[in-house]
Amino acid sequence: MGGVEERGFLRGSDRTGQECAAGSATHPACLAAVPRGAFAGPPTMPHFTVVPVEDKHRAEYDSVEGLSWVDYREPAAAPVPGDSYDTVSSDGHGNHKENSPFLNSSEAGKGGDYYDRNLALFEEELDIRPKVSSLLGKLVNYTNLTQGVKEHEEAESTDGSKKKVSKSPSMGTLMGVYLPCMQNIFGVILFLRLTWMVGMAGVLQSFLIVLLCCCCTMLTTISMSAIATNGVVPAGGSYFMISRSLGPEFGGAVGLCFYLGTTFAGAMYILGAIEILLTYIVPQAAIFHPSGAHDASSAMLNNMRVYGTVFLILMAVVVFVGVKYVNKFASLFLACVVISILSIYAGAIKSIFDPPVFPICMLGNRTLSRDQFDVCAKTIVKDNVTVASKLWELFCHSTNLTTENCDEYFLMNNVSEIAGIPGAASGILKDNLWSNYLEKGEILEKAHHPSVDVAGQKNNLHLYVLSDIATSFMVLVGIFFPSVTGIMAGSNRSGDLKDAQKSIPVGTILAIVTTSLVYFSCVLLFGACIEGVVLRDKYGDAVNRNLVVGTLSWPSPWVIVIGSFFSTCGAGLQSLTGAPRLLQAIAKDNIIPFLWVFGHGKANGEPTWALLLTALIAELGILIASLDMVAPILSMFFLMCYLFVNLACAVQTLLRTPNWRPRFKYYHWALSFLGMSICLALMFISSWYYALVAMLIAGMIYKYIEYQGAEKEWGDGIRGLSLSAARYALLRLEEGPPHTKNWRPQLLVLLKLDEDLHVKYPRLLTFASQLKAGKGLTIIGSVIQGNFLETYGEAQAAEQTIKNMMDIEKVKGFCQVVVANKVREGIAHLIQSCGLGGMKHNTVVLGWPYGWRQSEDPRSWKTFIGTVRCTTAAHLALLVPKNVSFYPSNHERYNEGNIDVWWIVHDGGMLMLLPFLLKQHKVWRKCKMRIFTVAQMDDNSIQMKKDLATFLYQLRIEAEVEVVEMHNSDISAYTYERTLMMEQRSQMLRQMRLTKTEREREAQLVKDRHSVARLESLYSDEEDETEPVPENIQMTWTKEKCDAEKRNRGSAVGSFRDLISIKPNQSNVRRMHTAVKLNEVIVNRSHDARLVLLNMPGPPKNTDGDENYMEFLEVLTEGLERVLLVRGGGREVITIYS
């Protein structure tokens, strides 16, 4: 084989050639180089023909396009290493295809994806677009575990032979959703606070509170059901649903709110259990005892703190040792709740015909605390002698019947006994219909009971039943709401359900309906069966420290006391089990960086660190020690969570996202908004300051995730909302051009890249970021020369480079890289097509072509002038920063100096607006603005200065104003000399280009066509002035042709002699005169300015003078360190009107 072919191949791709030479026949680039049939002989045959290939690795483009040799075939059909027959080749467009001639008929019949005759049309793309059958086969192996869970990773990594047969989810609606929801909803509030709520708010307002809370949870459940049935819900429950519907920011904020709510719920359940233990089961176990009559509440709180901490530690240890025990006892705890509720109903029915005996002792209309005396009478008869009772001793401080030290109220009023549980047939309901809110420390009184209203002694207040906190409708809402939470229990178990999409809506809605009916019926029964003062007695002081709801139950109060104790302990355990797992799920999603440590746990996946944090936060709730104080806190967090569930459903419904196809059809965006409104209202009704704190926490988490968190793309609704909002705004902008008041520079920055695809002048981006006080659009554009199919990988790499540089320079905007055969055409494409609708650029920022004088290649400055002409034709403004490498970085500060504006001609006011926008940035903020304008001989310079000052005052721009007079002077010898030099230089370069073309034509005769390597400048075009040289030139030399060639060379030499006798063009002399004079004036006044802005003269209409135009611009800006040439877009951009 010839040496030419070998050299051509190695030059095209040295590495690939060497690999092919080394025998790596399976390399894709080698196969691309081998024609079909080249392997027709035996595989060991060493002789094969190598043809030149393109100088880019096809594999590079494949990996960029995401192909990277993905093989969807069955293992039997996968290529065998080292087998050169079963190989995928490239078709020259970045796609792999099967070399079918190398397959025998037996291999083709194996049934692999590539060999299906019915899919011959698609066989070239089967590696990136698999058959439906193989896709479905992969989807069958879907697991419910979230990605990244350890068990899932193990399941994927183990061999098929070692895989355990996974137990398929088998829980139905009843066991999987209905009963867990019931257990989570019924809790401590039902047994400890519902009777007190009915007593304070009355039956009617209690109905309203229950209705509000149950409506909130029902509407939330409808929204949750829609989200839960929109696709497969992996294990993760509400956090997973919200984060995947509303994005990582909302997901993280709401997930943490839900976590805090669940943790504080654990604290509340523990406090409830301690309250039942110390108040109703073993009061003797109290460690702290009241030292005085008024220390009872503080002693009780201290007992709660000590016992609560002990209980918390015990429960945390149980959860740490084994969660399975907690789950095993869940049904036992649920049975306790059900039996307790049934005993209430049984007691209510029994009270109709046989009410239980729980007498209440009344002094006048005041309720007495029964635990300090036995007999409800002032005197008792003992051995036929009337003696003072224990009650008399307490109020009169003596054992005899003297009245000297007696409490006046005690003497004036009679002691009487009334029934604590009159029964359902007694008609007590009408007394309990209305509210009876009390202030803290107020005595519980029975309305319409006979009494003489006199002031008693304050030191006897402990003998009455007192209100321990101030109550109102709002307070009661906050305390009651936790008793309706727990609706997420079903969705949290979604991974264990046989059919989650059916079970979650049905089970949760049934659970809410059941619990709501229980709450409504309990409110009614309590109001109809129990005396009002007993209902308002929170701790049962009037009925011998019995649990008030226990007094109604049948067969014994102990049924409810023991049942509620165990159910609250169980609920506390479940909260301490669920909360750490939720925190672990958030930590594993890696959206909140500082939580990463809580994603780890024991070897079996138990969240040890998360459990520790949960216990610490729960301890904060226990240190508060009051059930009535903790309940509103967790109400806030749960309400926040439910609010976002409703928001997620409403957003998805209104956006009509294509992926929003829930199986649950009974939802509507209006219901979700109503649920959201009720959540928000309940938050502020129950406690406005807690609501603000909860929102602040959620907001801080949101912003933290937005700025610090990992970027996640979950296909969430907020992204869809952004798209809809953007579309709406773009359509609105399309209605007409913006008003002058709304005009702001929307920049298209044209960047130049070097050979390694690095940004050549990054200060252009710095300047763009400093100009963005206008808050407009910024598009960074660049052009790569070449063929799109071959240069796609380079374009993507260039785009990533530019985006990285934009991040460094803090430029907020978009990037667009265009591949074009000619750079000038690519720039024209960018100028025409960048932007969308009304969000199009109106200003182009273009770099100055440095070194254009020294370069023999005219294409760089021709591209520059072509771009200037394009922007003018498109009516766009143009900014050309000259000496941009001297411009300040974003870290520099100018504490003094001037920004000088040379306003020579008016082209829309850009010159006024740009320095104002620059001064908004911290770099330029302390610079002063000076505006110079040029007056000719016939202008009134004094009046011009006054008019300009008035104009600037009306524009609200602060600047010094100066008018510079330019006298009509004769054209100097220096100007004439500069013009002559300019024209001689351009003529000489033209001649040099001609002779260079001649040399190239001669060289072409002896060079092989494959050996010409055209080295293109990155920002230059294929020259369109010179005719392209034909690839193969056939010349027959005759005498006439030889003479003509000699004459041509002679004329070329003669034209060099003509350069000496050239005379400059008069119009060029005049233009040079203007440039020189203006430059003198500008340098004289602005040589020390931080930045000089001046009008950029337009290019000549006749393209022959383009090179002279560049020279004029150079002369105009000579001697100035930083210049910004500004050319308006032909419309006003600044106005004096408001």
PDB file of C-alpha atoms in Angstrom, residues 874-1088:
ATOM      1  CA  ALA A 874     -31.458  45.202  12.422  1.00  0.00           C
ATOM      2  CA  HIS A 875     -31.953  48.582  14.223  1.00  0.00           C
ATOM      3  CA  LEU A 876     -30.012  47.369  17.247  1.00  0.00           C
ATOM      4  CA  ALA A 877     -27.732  49.382  19.486  1.00  0.00           C
ATOM      5  CA  LEU A 878     -24.051  48.478  19.453  1.00  0.00           C
ATOM      6  CA  LEU A 879     -21.457  48.713  22.240  1.00  0.00           C
ATOM      7  CA  VAL A 880     -17.771  48.173  21.440  1.00  0.00           C
ATOM      8  CA  PRO A 881     -15.526  48.210  24.549  1.00  0.00           C
ATOM      9  CA  LYS A 882     -11.972  48.970  23.377  1.00  0.00           C
ATOM     10  CA  ASN A 883      -9.031  47.849  25.516  1.00  0.00           C
ATOM     11  CA  VAL A 884     -11.473  45.665  27.417  1.00  0.00           C
ATOM     12  CA  SER A 885      -8.684  43.863  29.280  1.00  0.00           C
ATOM     13  CA  PHE A 886      -8.078  47.148  31.173  1.00  0.00           C
ATOM     14  CA  TYR A 887     -11.703  47.295  32.359  1.00  0.00           C
ATOM     15  CA  PRO A 888     -12.174  46.761  36.121  1.00  0.00           C
ATOM     16  CA  SER A 889     -13.126  43.381  37.538  1.00  0.00           C
ATOM     17  CA  ASN A 890     -16.151  42.983  39.811  1.00  0.00           C
ATOM     18  CA  HIS A 891     -13.874  42.951  42.871  1.00  0.00           C
ATOM     19  CA  GLU A 892     -12.319  46.353  42.181  1.00  0.00           C
ATOM     20  CA  ARG A 893     -13.773  49.609  43.492  1.00  0.00           C
ATOM     21  CA  TYR A 894     -13.279  53.079  42.031  1.00  0.00           C
ATOM     22  CA  ASN A 895     -13.430  55.491  44.981  1.00  0.00           C
ATOM     23  CA  GLU A 896     -12.961  58.491  42.716  1.00  0.00           C
ATOM     24  CA  GLY A 897     -12.688  59.444  39.064  1.00  0.00           C
ATOM     25  CA  ASN A 898     -14.968  60.370  36.194  1.00  0.00           C
ATOM     26  CA  ILE A 899     -17.048  58.644  33.578  1.00  0.00           C
ATOM     27  CA  ASP A 900     -16.806  60.970  30.585  1.00  0.00           C
ATOM     28  CA  VAL A 901     -19.511  61.022  27.925  1.00  0.00           C
ATOM     29  CA  TRP A 902     -18.664  62.664  24.593  1.00  0.00           C
ATOM     30  CA  TRP A 903     -22.031  63.417  23.064  1.00  0.00           C
ATOM     31  CA  ILE A 904     -21.198  64.321  19.464  1.00  0.00           C
ATOM     32  CA  VAL A 905     -24.379  63.231  17.674  1.00  0.00           C
ATOM     33  CA  HIS A 906     -27.725  62.190  19.175  1.00  0.00           C
ATOM     34  CA  ASP A 907     -28.776  58.636  18.472  1.00  0.00           C
ATOM     35  CA  GLY A 908     -31.458  57.851  21.024  1.00  0.00           C
ATOM     36  CA  GLY A 909     -29.929  58.756  24.385  1.00  0.00           C
ATOM     37  CA  MET A 910     -27.871  55.574  24.904  1.00  0.00           C
ATOM     38  CA  LEU A 911     -24.884  57.676  25.906  1.00  0.00           C
ATOM     39  CA  MET A 912     -26.869  59.144  28.857  1.00  0.00           C
ATOM     40  CA  LEU A 913     -28.398  55.866  29.999  1.00  0.00           C
ATOM     41  CA  LEU A 914     -25.295  53.645  30.003  1.00  0.00           C
ATOM     42  CA  PRO A 915     -23.231  55.606  32.586  1.00  0.00           C
ATOM     43  CA  PHE A 916     -26.331  55.837  34.815  1.00  0.00           C
ATOM     44  CA  LEU A 917     -26.700  52.029  34.694  1.00  0.00           C
ATOM     45  CA  LEU A 918     -22.976  51.495  35.280  1.00  0.00           C
ATOM     46  CA  LYS A 919     -23.109  53.764  38.340  1.00  0.00           C
ATOM     47  CA  GLN A 920     -25.686  51.432  39.912  1.00  0.00           C
ATOM     48  CA  HIS A 921     -22.926  48.823  40.212  1.00  0.00           C
ATOM     49  CA  LYS A 922     -20.579  48.923  43.212  1.00  0.00           C
ATOM     50  CA  VAL A 923     -17.472  49.178  40.966  1.00  0.00           C
ATOM     51  CA  TRP A 924     -18.518  52.489  39.390  1.00  0.00           C
ATOM     52  CA  ARG A 925     -20.807  53.846  42.147  1.00  0.00           C
ATOM     53  CA  LYS A 926     -18.456  56.574  43.407  1.00  0.00           C
ATOM     54  CA  CYS A 927     -17.445  57.834  39.966  1.00  0.00           C
ATOM     55  CA  LYS A 928     -18.778  61.200  38.813  1.00  0.00           C
ATOM     56  CA  MET A 929     -20.387  61.659  35.438  1.00  0.00           C
ATOM     57  CA  ARG A 930     -19.267  64.379  33.022  1.00  0.00           C
ATOM     58  CA  ILE A 931     -20.978  65.111  29.724  1.00  0.00           C
ATOM     59  CA  PHE A 932     -19.086  66.899  26.957  1.00  0.00           C
ATOM     60  CA  THR A 933     -20.685  68.095  23.773  1.00  0.00           C
ATOM     61  CA  VAL A 934     -19.009  69.658  20.766  1.00  0.00           C
ATOM     62  CA  ALA A 935     -19.933  73.121  19.493  1.00  0.00           C
ATOM     63  CA  GLN A 936     -19.039  74.351  16.035  1.00  0.00           C
ATOM     64  CA  MET A 937     -18.139  77.938  15.192  1.00  0.00           C
ATOM     65  CA  ASP A 938     -21.690  78.977  14.373  1.00  0.00           C
ATOM     66  CA  ASP A 939     -23.193  77.452  17.569  1.00  0.00           C
ATOM     67  CA  ASN A 940     -24.020  79.464  20.696  1.00  0.00           C
ATOM     68  CA  SER A 941     -21.972  77.476  23.218  1.00  0.00           C
ATOM     69  CA  ILE A 942     -23.311  79.326  26.301  1.00  0.00           C
ATOM     70  CA  GLN A 943     -26.933  78.604  25.353  1.00  0.00           C
ATOM     71  CA  MET A 944     -25.994  75.012  24.490  1.00  0.00           C
ATOM     72  CA  LYS A 945     -24.603  74.510  27.988  1.00  0.00           C
ATOM     73  CA  LYS A 946     -27.762  75.912  29.606  1.00  0.00           C
ATOM     74  CA  ASP A 947     -30.009  73.751  27.422  1.00  0.00           C
ATOM     75  CA  LEU A 948     -27.954  70.654  28.147  1.00  0.00           C
ATOM     76  CA  ALA A 949     -28.059  71.295  31.916  1.00  0.00           C
ATOM     77  CA  THR A 950     -31.860  71.709  31.741  1.00  0.00           C
ATOM     78  CA  PHE A 951     -32.190  68.539  29.693  1.00  0.00           C
ATOM     79  CA  LEU A 952     -30.158  66.530  32.215  1.00  0.00           C
ATOM     80  CA  TYR A 953     -32.171  67.989  35.100  1.00  0.00           C
ATOM     81  CA  GLN A 954     -35.382  66.831  33.432  1.00  0.00           C
ATOM     82  CA  LEU A 955     -33.826  63.399  32.843  1.00  0.00           C
ATOM     83  CA  ARG A 956     -33.061  63.207  36.611  1.00  0.00           C
ATOM     84  CA  ILE A 957     -29.391  62.514  35.824  1.00  0.00           C
ATOM     85  CA  GLU A 958     -26.677  64.218  37.870  1.00  0.00           C
ATOM     86  CA  ALA A 959     -23.675  65.180  35.757  1.00  0.00           C
ATOM     87  CA  GLU A 960     -21.263  68.009  35.075  1.00  0.00           C
ATOM     88  CA  VAL A 961     -21.848  69.670  31.709  1.00  0.00           C
ATOM     89  CA  GLU A 962     -19.163  71.082  29.432  1.00  0.00           C
ATOM     90  CA  VAL A 963     -19.365  72.411  25.895  1.00  0.00           C
ATOM     91  CA  VAL A 964     -16.148  72.107  23.896  1.00  0.00           C
ATOM     92  CA  GLU A 965     -15.675  74.549  21.011  1.00  0.00           C
ATOM     93  CA  MET A 966     -13.965  73.197  17.920  1.00  0.00           C
ATOM     94  CA  HIS A 967     -12.495  75.930  15.713  1.00  0.00           C
ATOM     95  CA  ASN A 968     -12.368  75.578  11.956  1.00  0.00           C
ATOM     96  CA  SER A 969      -8.682  74.966  11.361  1.00  0.00           C
ATOM     97  CA  ASP A 970      -6.834  74.039   8.227  1.00  0.00           C
ATOM     98  CA  ILE A 971      -5.968  70.432   7.584  1.00  0.00           C
ATOM     99  CA  SER A 972      -2.571  69.880   9.163  1.00  0.00           C
ATOM    100  CA  ALA A 973       0.383  68.228   7.519  1.00  0.00           C
ATOM    101  CA  TYR A 974       0.131  65.491  10.178  1.00  0.00           C
ATOM    102  CA  THR A 975      -3.418  64.658   9.101  1.00  0.00           C
ATOM    103  CA  TYR A 976      -2.366  64.565   5.451  1.00  0.00           C
ATOM    104  CA  GLU A 977       0.562  62.331   6.324  1.00  0.00           C
ATOM    105  CA  ARG A 978      -1.642  59.901   8.345  1.00  0.00           C
ATOM    106  CA  THR A 979      -4.101  59.639   5.469  1.00  0.00           C
ATOM    107  CA  LEU A 980      -1.298  59.019   2.971  1.00  0.00           C
ATOM    108  CA  MET A 981       0.220  56.289   5.160  1.00  0.00           C
ATOM    109  CA  MET A 982      -3.198  54.678   5.581  1.00  0.00           C
ATOM    110  CA  GLU A 983      -3.892  54.521   1.856  1.00  0.00           C
ATOM    111  CA  GLN A 984      -0.377  53.331   1.022  1.00  0.00           C
ATOM    112  CA  ARG A 985      -0.678  50.545   3.591  1.00  0.00           C
ATOM    113  CA  SER A 986      -4.017  49.314   2.280  1.00  0.00           C
ATOM    114  CA  GLN A 987      -2.739  49.386  -1.303  1.00  0.00           C
ATOM    115  CA  MET A 988       0.376  47.482  -0.297  1.00  0.00           C
ATOM    116  CA  LEU A 989      -1.577  44.813   1.556  1.00  0.00           C
ATOM    117  CA  ARG A 990      -3.829  44.377  -1.472  1.00  0.00           C
ATOM    118  CA  GLN A 991      -0.758  43.791  -3.655  1.00  0.00           C
ATOM    119  CA  MET A 992       0.712  41.380  -1.108  1.00  0.00           C
ATOM    120  CA  ARG A 993      -2.496  39.384  -1.084  1.00  0.00           C
ATOM    121  CA  LEU A 994      -2.392  39.159  -4.886  1.00  0.00           C
ATOM    122  CA  THR A 995       1.188  37.909  -4.944  1.00  0.00           C
ATOM    123  CA  LYS A 996       0.378  35.454  -2.161  1.00  0.00           C
ATOM    124  CA  THR A 997      -2.455  34.077  -4.281  1.00  0.00           C
ATOM    125  CA  GLU A 998      -0.073  33.600  -7.177  1.00  0.00           C
ATOM    126  CA  ARG A 999       2.394  31.743  -4.955  1.00  0.00           C
ATOM    127  CA  GLU A1000      -0.354  29.497  -3.630  1.00  0.00           C
ATOM    128  CA  ARG A1001      -1.500  28.656  -7.147  1.00  0.00           C
ATOM    129  CA  GLU A1002       1.999  27.551  -8.121  1.00  0.00           C
ATOM    130  CA  ALA A1003       2.424  25.519  -4.938  1.00  0.00           C
ATOM    131  CA  GLN A1004      -0.895  23.817  -5.602  1.00  0.00           C
ATOM    132  CA  LEU A1005       0.504  22.207  -8.737  1.00  0.00           C
ATOM    133  CA  VAL A1006       3.012  20.102  -6.801  1.00  0.00           C
ATOM    134  CA  LYS A1007       0.987  19.325  -3.694  1.00  0.00           C
ATOM    135  CA  ASP A1008      -1.346  16.444  -3.151  1.00  0.00           C
ATOM    136  CA  ARG A1009      -4.918  17.558  -2.585  1.00  0.00           C
ATOM    137  CA  HIS A1010      -5.118  15.776   0.805  1.00  0.00           C
ATOM    138  CA  SER A1011      -2.005  17.401   2.209  1.00  0.00           C
ATOM    139  CA  VAL A1012      -3.288  20.984   2.244  1.00  0.00           C
ATOM    140  CA  ALA A1013      -4.173  21.800   5.847  1.00  0.00           C
ATOM    141  CA  ARG A1014      -6.103  25.019   5.936  1.00  0.00           C
ATOM    142  CA  LEU A1015      -5.418  26.766   9.237  1.00  0.00           C
ATOM    143  CA  GLU A1016      -8.454  28.860   9.857  1.00  0.00           C
ATOM    144  CA  SER A1017      -8.486  31.789  12.245  1.00  0.00           C
ATOM    145  CA  LEU A1018     -11.336  31.161  14.710  1.00  0.00           C
ATOM    146  CA  TYR A1019     -13.024  34.432  14.024  1.00  0.00           C
ATOM    147  CA  SER A1020     -12.473  34.585  10.256  1.00  0.00           C
ATOM    148  CA  ASP A1021     -14.316  33.470   7.161  1.00  0.00           C
ATOM    149  CA  GLU A1022     -13.247  31.563   4.132  1.00  0.00           C
ATOM    150  CA  GLU A1023     -12.197  34.530   2.087  1.00  0.00           C
ATOM    151  CA  ASP A1024     -14.831  35.427  -0.405  1.00  0.00           C
ATOM    152  CA  GLU A1025     -12.689  37.992  -2.232  1.00  0.00           C
ATOM    153  CA  THR A1026     -10.346  35.476  -3.788  1.00  0.00           C
ATOM    154  CA  GLU A1027     -11.616  32.748  -6.054  1.00  0.00           C
ATOM    155  CA  PRO A1028     -11.225  29.263  -4.578  1.00  0.00           C
ATOM    156  CA  VAL A1029      -8.421  27.331  -6.260  1.00  0.00           C
ATOM    157  CA  PRO A1030      -9.695  24.239  -8.101  1.00  0.00           C
ATOM    158  CA  GLU A1031      -8.644  20.968  -6.486  1.00  0.00           C
ATOM    159  CA  ASN A1032      -7.067  19.540  -9.642  1.00  0.00           C
ATOM    160  CA  ILE A1033      -5.459  22.012 -12.051  1.00  0.00           C
ATOM    161  CA  GLN A1034      -4.628  20.777 -15.542  1.00  0.00           C
ATOM    162  CA  MET A1035      -2.374  23.327 -17.287  1.00  0.00           C
ATOM    163  CA  THR A1036      -0.802  23.048 -20.708  1.00  0.00           C
ATOM    164  CA  TRP A1037       1.946  25.647 -21.120  1.00  0.00           C
ATOM    165  CA  THR A1038       1.984  27.511 -24.443  1.00  0.00           C
ATOM    166  CA  LYS A1039       4.191  30.383 -25.449  1.00  0.00           C
ATOM    167  CA  GLU A1040       1.324  32.920 -25.144  1.00  0.00           C
ATOM    168  CA  LYS A1041       0.471  31.720 -21.621  1.00  0.00           C
ATOM    169  CA  CYS A1042       4.082  31.907 -20.563  1.00  0.00           C
ATOM    170  CA  ASP A1043       4.378  35.524 -21.837  1.00  0.00           C
ATOM    171  CA  ALA A1044       1.130  36.487 -20.084  1.00  0.00           C
ATOM    172  CA  GLU A1045       2.386  35.032 -16.780  1.00  0.00           C
ATOM    173  CA  LYS A1046       5.592  37.060 -17.087  1.00  0.00           C
ATOM    174  CA  ARG A1047       3.618  40.235 -17.804  1.00  0.00           C
ATOM    175  CA  ASN A1048       1.477  39.603 -14.699  1.00  0.00           C
ATOM    176  CA  ARG A1049       4.546  39.351 -12.526  1.00  0.00           C
ATOM    177  CA  GLY A1050       6.004  42.466 -14.053  1.00  0.00           C
ATOM    178  CA  SER A1051       2.850  44.447 -13.368  1.00  0.00           C
ATOM    179  CA  ALA A1052       2.860  43.228  -9.739  1.00  0.00           C
ATOM    180  CA  VAL A1053       6.380  44.583  -9.272  1.00  0.00           C
ATOM    181  CA  GLY A1054       5.440  47.809 -11.015  1.00  0.00           C
ATOM    182  CA  SER A1055       2.502  48.354  -8.743  1.00  0.00           C
ATOM    183  CA  PHE A1056       4.850  48.374  -5.718  1.00  0.00           C
ATOM    184  CA  ARG A1057       6.697  51.267  -7.387  1.00  0.00           C
ATOM    185  CA  ASP A1058       3.380  53.111  -7.851  1.00  0.00           C
ATOM    186  CA  LEU A1059       2.850  53.201  -4.062  1.00  0.00           C
ATOM    187  CA  ILE A1060       5.416  55.995  -3.746  1.00  0.00           C
ATOM    188  CA  SER A1061       3.561  58.340  -6.082  1.00  0.00           C
ATOM    189  CA  ILE A1062       0.049  57.765  -4.601  1.00  0.00           C
ATOM    190  CA  LYS A1063      -2.156  60.789  -3.727  1.00  0.00           C
ATOM    191  CA  PRO A1064      -4.702  60.499  -0.881  1.00  0.00           C
ATOM    192  CA  ASN A1065      -8.456  60.692  -1.483  1.00  0.00           C
ATOM    193  CA  GLN A1066      -9.932  64.060  -0.382  1.00  0.00           C
ATOM    194  CA  SER A1067     -12.893  62.539   1.499  1.00  0.00           C
ATOM    195  CA  ASN A1068     -10.471  60.336   3.422  1.00  0.00           C
ATOM    196  CA  VAL A1069      -8.402  63.414   4.290  1.00  0.00           C
ATOM    197  CA  ARG A1070     -11.499  65.182   5.665  1.00  0.00           C
ATOM    198  CA  ARG A1071     -12.485  62.142   7.743  1.00  0.00           C
ATOM    199  CA  MET A1072      -8.964  61.802   9.101  1.00  0.00           C
ATOM    200  CA  HIS A1073      -8.974  65.495   9.961  1.00  0.00           C
ATOM    201  CA  THR A1074     -12.177  65.034  12.038  1.00  0.00           C
ATOM    202  CA  ALA A1075     -10.753  61.978  13.789  1.00  0.00           C
ATOM    203  CA  VAL A1076      -7.462  63.706  14.630  1.00  0.00           C
ATOM    204  CA  LYS A1077      -9.100  66.922  15.892  1.00  0.00           C
ATOM    205  CA  LEU A1078     -11.692  65.060  18.004  1.00  0.00           C
ATOM    206  CA  ASN A1079      -9.010  62.794  19.416  1.00  0.00           C
ATOM    207  CA  GLU A1080      -6.919  65.814  20.426  1.00  0.00           C
ATOM    208  CA  VAL A1081      -9.851  67.371  22.263  1.00  0.00           C
ATOM    209  CA  ILE A1082     -10.926  64.124  23.964  1.00  0.00           C
ATOM    210  CA  VAL A1083      -7.412  63.188  25.103  1.00  0.00           C
ATOM    211  CA  ASN A1084      -6.886  66.731  26.366  1.00  0.00           C
ATOM    212  CA  ARG A1085     -10.020  66.655  28.573  1.00  0.00           C
ATOM    213  CA  SER A1086     -10.463  62.948  29.383  1.00  0.00           C
ATOM    214  CA  HIS A1087      -6.981  61.422  29.500  1.00  0.00           C
ATOM    215  CA  ASP A1088      -7.432  60.567  33.215  1.00  0.00           C
TER     216      ASP A1088
END
